[in-house]
mmCIF file of C-alpha atoms in Angstrom:
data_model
loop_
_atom_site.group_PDB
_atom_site.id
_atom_site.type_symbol
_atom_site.label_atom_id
_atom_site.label_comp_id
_atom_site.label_asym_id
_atom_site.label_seq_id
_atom_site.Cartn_x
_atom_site.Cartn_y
_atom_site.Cartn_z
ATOM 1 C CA UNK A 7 2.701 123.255 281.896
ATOM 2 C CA UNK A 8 1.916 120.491 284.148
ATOM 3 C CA UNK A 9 3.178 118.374 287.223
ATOM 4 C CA UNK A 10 6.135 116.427 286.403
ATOM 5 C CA UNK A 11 7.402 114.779 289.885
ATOM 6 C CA UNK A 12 6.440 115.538 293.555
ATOM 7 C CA UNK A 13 8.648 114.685 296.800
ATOM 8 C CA UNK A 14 7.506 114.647 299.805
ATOM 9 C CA UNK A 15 8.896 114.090 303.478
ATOM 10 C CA UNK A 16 7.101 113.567 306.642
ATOM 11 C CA UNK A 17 3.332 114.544 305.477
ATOM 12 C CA UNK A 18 0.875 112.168 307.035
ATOM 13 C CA UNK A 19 1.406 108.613 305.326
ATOM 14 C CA UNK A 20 4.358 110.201 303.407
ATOM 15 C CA UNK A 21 7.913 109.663 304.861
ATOM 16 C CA UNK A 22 10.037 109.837 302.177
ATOM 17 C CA UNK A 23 8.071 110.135 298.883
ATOM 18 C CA UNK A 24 8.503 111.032 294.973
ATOM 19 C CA UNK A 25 5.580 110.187 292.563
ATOM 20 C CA UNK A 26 6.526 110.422 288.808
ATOM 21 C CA UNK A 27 3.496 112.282 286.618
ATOM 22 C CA UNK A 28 3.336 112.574 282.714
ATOM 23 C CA UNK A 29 1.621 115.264 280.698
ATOM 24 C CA UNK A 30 -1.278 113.777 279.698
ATOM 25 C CA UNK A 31 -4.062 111.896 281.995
ATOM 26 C CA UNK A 32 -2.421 110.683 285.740
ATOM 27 C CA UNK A 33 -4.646 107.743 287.258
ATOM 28 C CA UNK A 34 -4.102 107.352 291.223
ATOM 29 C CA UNK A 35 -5.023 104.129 292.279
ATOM 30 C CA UNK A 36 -5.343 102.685 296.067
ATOM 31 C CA UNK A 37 -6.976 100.731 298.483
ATOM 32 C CA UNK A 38 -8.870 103.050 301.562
ATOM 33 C CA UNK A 39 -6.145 104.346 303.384
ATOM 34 C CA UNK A 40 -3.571 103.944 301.251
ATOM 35 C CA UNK A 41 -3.058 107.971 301.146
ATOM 36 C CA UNK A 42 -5.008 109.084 298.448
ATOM 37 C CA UNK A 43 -6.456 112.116 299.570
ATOM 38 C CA UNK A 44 -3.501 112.896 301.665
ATOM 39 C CA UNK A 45 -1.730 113.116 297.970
ATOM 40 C CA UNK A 46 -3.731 115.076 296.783
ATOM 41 C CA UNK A 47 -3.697 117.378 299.883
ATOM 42 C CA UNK A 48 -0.153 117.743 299.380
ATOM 43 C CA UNK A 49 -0.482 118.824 295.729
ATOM 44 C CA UNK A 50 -3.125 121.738 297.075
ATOM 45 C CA UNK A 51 -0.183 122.503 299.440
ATOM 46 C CA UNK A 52 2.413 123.068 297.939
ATOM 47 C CA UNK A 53 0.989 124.658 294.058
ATOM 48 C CA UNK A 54 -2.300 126.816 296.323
ATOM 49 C CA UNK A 55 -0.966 129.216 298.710
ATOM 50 C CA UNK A 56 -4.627 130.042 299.390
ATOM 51 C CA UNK A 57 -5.486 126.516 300.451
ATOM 52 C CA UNK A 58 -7.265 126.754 303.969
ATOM 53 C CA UNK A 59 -5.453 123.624 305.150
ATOM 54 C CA UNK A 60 -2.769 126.015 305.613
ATOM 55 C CA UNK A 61 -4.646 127.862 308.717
ATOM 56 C CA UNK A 62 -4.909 124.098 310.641
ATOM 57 C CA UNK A 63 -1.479 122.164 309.600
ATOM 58 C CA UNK A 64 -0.418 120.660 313.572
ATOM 59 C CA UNK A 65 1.513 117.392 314.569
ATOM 60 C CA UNK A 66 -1.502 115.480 313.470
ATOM 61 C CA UNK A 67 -0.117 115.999 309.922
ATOM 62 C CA UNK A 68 3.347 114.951 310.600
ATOM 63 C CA UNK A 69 4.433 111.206 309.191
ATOM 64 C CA UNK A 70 5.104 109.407 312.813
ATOM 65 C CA UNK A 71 7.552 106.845 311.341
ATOM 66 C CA UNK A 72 8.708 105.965 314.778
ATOM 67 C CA UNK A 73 5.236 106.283 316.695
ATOM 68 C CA UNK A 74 5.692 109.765 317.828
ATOM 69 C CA UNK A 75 7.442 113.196 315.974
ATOM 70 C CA UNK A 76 10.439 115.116 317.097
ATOM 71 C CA UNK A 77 10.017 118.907 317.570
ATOM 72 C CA UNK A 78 11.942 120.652 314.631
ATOM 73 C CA UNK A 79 10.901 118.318 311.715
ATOM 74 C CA UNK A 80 9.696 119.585 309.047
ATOM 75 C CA UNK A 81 7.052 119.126 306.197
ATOM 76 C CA UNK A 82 8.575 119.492 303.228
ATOM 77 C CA UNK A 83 6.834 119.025 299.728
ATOM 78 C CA UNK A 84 8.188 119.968 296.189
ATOM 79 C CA UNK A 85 6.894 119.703 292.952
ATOM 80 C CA UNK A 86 8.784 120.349 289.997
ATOM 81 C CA UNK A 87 6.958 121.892 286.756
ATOM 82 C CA UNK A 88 7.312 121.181 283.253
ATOM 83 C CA UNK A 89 6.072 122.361 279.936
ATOM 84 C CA UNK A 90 6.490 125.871 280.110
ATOM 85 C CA UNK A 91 7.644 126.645 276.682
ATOM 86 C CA UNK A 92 4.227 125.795 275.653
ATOM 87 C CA UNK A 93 2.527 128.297 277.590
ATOM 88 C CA UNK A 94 4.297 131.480 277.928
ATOM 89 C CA UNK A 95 1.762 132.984 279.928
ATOM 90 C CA UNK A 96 2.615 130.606 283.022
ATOM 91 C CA UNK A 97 5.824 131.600 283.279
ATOM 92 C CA UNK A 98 5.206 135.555 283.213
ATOM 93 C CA UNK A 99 2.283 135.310 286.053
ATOM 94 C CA UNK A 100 4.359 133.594 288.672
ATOM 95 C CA UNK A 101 7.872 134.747 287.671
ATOM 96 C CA UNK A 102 8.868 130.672 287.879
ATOM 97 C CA UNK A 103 12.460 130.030 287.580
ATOM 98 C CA UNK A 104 12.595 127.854 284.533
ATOM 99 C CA UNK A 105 15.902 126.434 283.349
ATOM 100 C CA UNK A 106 17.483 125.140 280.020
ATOM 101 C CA UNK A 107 15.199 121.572 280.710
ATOM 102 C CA UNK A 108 12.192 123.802 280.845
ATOM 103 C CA UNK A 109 11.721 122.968 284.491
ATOM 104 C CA UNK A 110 10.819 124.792 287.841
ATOM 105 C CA UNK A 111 10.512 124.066 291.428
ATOM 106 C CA UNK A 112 7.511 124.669 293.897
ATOM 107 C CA UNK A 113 8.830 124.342 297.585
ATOM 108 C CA UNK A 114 5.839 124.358 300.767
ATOM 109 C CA UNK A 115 7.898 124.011 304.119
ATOM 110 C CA UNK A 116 6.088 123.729 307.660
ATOM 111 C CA UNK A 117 8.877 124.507 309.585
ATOM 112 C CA UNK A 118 9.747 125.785 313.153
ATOM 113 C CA UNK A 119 9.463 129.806 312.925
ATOM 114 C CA UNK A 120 12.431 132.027 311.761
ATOM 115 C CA UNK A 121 12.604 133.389 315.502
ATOM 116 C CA UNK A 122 13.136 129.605 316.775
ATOM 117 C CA UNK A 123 15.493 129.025 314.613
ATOM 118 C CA UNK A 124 18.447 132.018 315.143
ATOM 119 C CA UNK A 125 17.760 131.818 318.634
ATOM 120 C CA UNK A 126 18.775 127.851 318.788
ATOM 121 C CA UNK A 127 21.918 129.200 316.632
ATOM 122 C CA UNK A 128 23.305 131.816 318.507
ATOM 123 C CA UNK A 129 22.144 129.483 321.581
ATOM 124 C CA UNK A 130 24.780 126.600 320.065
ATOM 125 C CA UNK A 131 27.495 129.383 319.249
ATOM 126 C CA UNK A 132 27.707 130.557 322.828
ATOM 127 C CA UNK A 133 27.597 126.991 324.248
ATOM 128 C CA UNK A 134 30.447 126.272 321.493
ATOM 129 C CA UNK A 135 32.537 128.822 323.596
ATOM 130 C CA UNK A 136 31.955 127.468 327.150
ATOM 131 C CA UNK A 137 33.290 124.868 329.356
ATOM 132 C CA UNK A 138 32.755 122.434 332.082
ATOM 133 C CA UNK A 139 29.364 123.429 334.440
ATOM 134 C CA UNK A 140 28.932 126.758 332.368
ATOM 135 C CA UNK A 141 28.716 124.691 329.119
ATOM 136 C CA UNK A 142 26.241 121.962 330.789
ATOM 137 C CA UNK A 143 23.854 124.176 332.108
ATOM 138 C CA UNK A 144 24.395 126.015 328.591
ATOM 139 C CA UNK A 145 23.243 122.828 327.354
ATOM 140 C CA UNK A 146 20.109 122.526 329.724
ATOM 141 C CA UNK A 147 18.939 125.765 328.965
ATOM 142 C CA UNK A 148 18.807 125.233 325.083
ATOM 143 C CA UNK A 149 16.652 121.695 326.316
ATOM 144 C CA UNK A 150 14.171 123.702 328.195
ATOM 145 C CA UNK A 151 13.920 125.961 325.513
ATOM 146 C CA UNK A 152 13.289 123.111 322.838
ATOM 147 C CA UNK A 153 10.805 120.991 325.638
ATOM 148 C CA UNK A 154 8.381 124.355 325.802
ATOM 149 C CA UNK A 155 7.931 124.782 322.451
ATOM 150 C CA UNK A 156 4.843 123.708 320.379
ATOM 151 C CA UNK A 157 3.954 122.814 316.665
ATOM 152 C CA UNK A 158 0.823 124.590 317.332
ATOM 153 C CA UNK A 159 1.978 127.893 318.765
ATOM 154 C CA UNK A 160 5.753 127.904 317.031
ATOM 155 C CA UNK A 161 5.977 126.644 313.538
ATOM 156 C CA UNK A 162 4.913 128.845 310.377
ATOM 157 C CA UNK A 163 4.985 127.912 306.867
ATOM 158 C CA UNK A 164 7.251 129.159 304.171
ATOM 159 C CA UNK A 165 7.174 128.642 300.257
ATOM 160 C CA UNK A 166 10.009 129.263 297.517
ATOM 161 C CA UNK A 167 10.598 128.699 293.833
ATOM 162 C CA UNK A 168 14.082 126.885 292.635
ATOM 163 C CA UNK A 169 15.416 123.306 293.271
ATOM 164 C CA UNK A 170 15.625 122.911 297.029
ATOM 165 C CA UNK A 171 18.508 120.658 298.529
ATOM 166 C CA UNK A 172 18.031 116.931 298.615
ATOM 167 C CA UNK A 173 15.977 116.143 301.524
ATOM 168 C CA UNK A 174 15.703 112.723 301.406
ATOM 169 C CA UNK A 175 19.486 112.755 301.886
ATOM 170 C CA UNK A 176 19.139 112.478 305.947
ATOM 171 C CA UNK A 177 23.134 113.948 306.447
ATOM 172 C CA UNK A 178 21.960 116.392 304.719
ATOM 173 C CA UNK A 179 18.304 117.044 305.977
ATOM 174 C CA UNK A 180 19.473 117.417 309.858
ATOM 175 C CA UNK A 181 22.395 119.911 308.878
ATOM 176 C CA UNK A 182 19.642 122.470 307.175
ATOM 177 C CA UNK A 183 16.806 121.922 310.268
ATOM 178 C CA UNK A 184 19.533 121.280 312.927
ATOM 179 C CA UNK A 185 19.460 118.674 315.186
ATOM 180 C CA UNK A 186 17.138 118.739 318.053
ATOM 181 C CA UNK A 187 18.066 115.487 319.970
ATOM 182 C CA UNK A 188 22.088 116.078 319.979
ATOM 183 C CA UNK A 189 21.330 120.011 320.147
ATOM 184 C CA UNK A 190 23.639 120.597 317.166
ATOM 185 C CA UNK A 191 22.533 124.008 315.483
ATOM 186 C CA UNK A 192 25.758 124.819 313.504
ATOM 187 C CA UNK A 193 24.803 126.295 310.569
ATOM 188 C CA UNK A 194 22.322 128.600 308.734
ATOM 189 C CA UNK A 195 20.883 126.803 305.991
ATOM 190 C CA UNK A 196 17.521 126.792 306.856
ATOM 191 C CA UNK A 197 17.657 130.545 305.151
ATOM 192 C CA UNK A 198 19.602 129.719 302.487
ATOM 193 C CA UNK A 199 18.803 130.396 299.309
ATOM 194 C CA UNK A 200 21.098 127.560 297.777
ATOM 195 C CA UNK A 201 19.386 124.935 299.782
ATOM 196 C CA UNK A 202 15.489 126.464 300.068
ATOM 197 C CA UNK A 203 15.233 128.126 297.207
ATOM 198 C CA UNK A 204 14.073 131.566 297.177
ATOM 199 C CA UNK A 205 10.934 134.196 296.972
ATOM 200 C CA UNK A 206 7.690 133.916 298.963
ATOM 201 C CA UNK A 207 4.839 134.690 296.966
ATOM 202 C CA UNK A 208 0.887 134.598 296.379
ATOM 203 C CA UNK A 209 -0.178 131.746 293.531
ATOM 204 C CA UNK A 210 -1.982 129.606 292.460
ATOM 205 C CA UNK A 211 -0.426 127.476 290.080
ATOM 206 C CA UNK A 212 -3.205 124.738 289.775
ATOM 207 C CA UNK A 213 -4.959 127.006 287.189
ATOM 208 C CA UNK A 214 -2.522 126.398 285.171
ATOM 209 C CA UNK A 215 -0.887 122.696 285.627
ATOM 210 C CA UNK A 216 -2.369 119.932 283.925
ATOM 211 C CA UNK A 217 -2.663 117.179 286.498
#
C-alpha cells in the first residue's frame, strides 16, 4: 500500500494543507524553511503512534496564521492509504477500513481533552436555559474556565481510522471543536464517529506504506 494524499490543518507551517503522492518514488523539494521536515514530521504523526514527538506536541507546533493561536484549535492530520489489494497482509494487521476504491483513512488529532470538552457542552446547555444577569455571569464563568486552561496541561491526542469530516471547510471545522471566542458549544461532534472516524489503536503503518 502506500501514501496517496495527506491534509493537514494548523501544524507548524501548515494551515490548510493537502499534498498529492503517487505509488512509486515521491521527491520533496524546498528551499530552508520551506517546511520540509515539518512534512515529514507530520507523516511520522499521524501513520507512528509510537513517534516520541507525541510526548512534547505544545502551542509551539500550532500554525499561528494570525500571529498568535486560539485555545481549542486543533491539529488535525489525515492521510489516506491506497493499494491494499496488493498486499493483503496490511489490511489484516491494522484492521484498516478499506472501501470499494481500495482506500483508508489515518486520522492524528491534538485536541483539547475529552473532559474539556463535555464540560464546555453541558456549560453552553445550561447557559442556553438562563436569562438576563444569571445568563451573563453564566457566560463569564465558561470565559474563566476557557482563560485557565493550557495546551500544555489540557490537550491529549486522539487517532481513528475512516474518512474524517472536511476540515478545511471552516463552517464546518468550528461546529465539531466548538467555538471558543463566541462560546458556542452546541453540539457533540467532536466524538462522533461520522465526523472523526473511529477506533484508537497501536500501529505503525510506515512499515508498510511505500512513501
Amino acid at each position: 500500500m502506500y501514501l496517496k494524499k495527506l491534509k493537514i490543518r494548523n501544524f507548524r507551517n501548515f494551515y490548510k494543507s493537502e499534498m498529492d503522492f503517487n505509488s512509486e518514488d515521491n521527491i520533496i523539494i524546498g528551499d530552508n524553511g520551506s517546511g520540509k521536515t515539518n512534512l515529514f514530521c507530520a507523516i511520522r504523526l499521524v501513520l507512528d503512534s509510537s513517534y516520541k514527538l507525541d510526548n512534547y506536541l505544545s502551542d509551539k507546533d500550532f500554525n499561528k496564521k494570525n500571529g498568535y493561536i486560539n485555545f481549542g484549535e486543533w491539529i488535525i492530520i489525515s492521510a489516506l492509504l491506497t493499494g491494499f489489494k496488493d498486499n493483503d497482509d496490511s489490511i489484516s494487521s491494522f484492521d484498516f477500513v478499506v472501501n470499494e476504491d481500495d482506500e483508508s483513512y489515518i486520522n492524528f488529532f491534538f485536541k483539547p481533552k475529552t473532559r474539556i470538552l463535555e464540560t464546555l457542552e453541558s456549560s453552553y446547555s445550561e447557559y442556553l436555559l438562563l436569562e438576563g444577569k444569571e445568563k451573563e455571569l453564566k457566560k463569564k464563568e465558561m470565559n474563566d474556565f476557557i482563560r485557565n486552561l493550557s495546551i500544555d496541561e489540557d490537550y491529549e491526542i486522539a487517532r481513528t481510522f475512516n474518512k474524517p469530516f472536511d476540515f478545511f471547510d471552516d463552517e464546518l471545522y468550528y461546529q465539531v471543536i466548538g467555538n471558543y471566542k463566541d462560546i458556542v458549544f452546541e453540539n457533540n461532534y467532536y466524538c462522533n464517529a461520522d465526523y472523526i472516524g473511529v477506533d484508537d489503536k497501536v500501529y505503525n503503518a510506515l512499515k508498510q506504506i511505500n512513501i
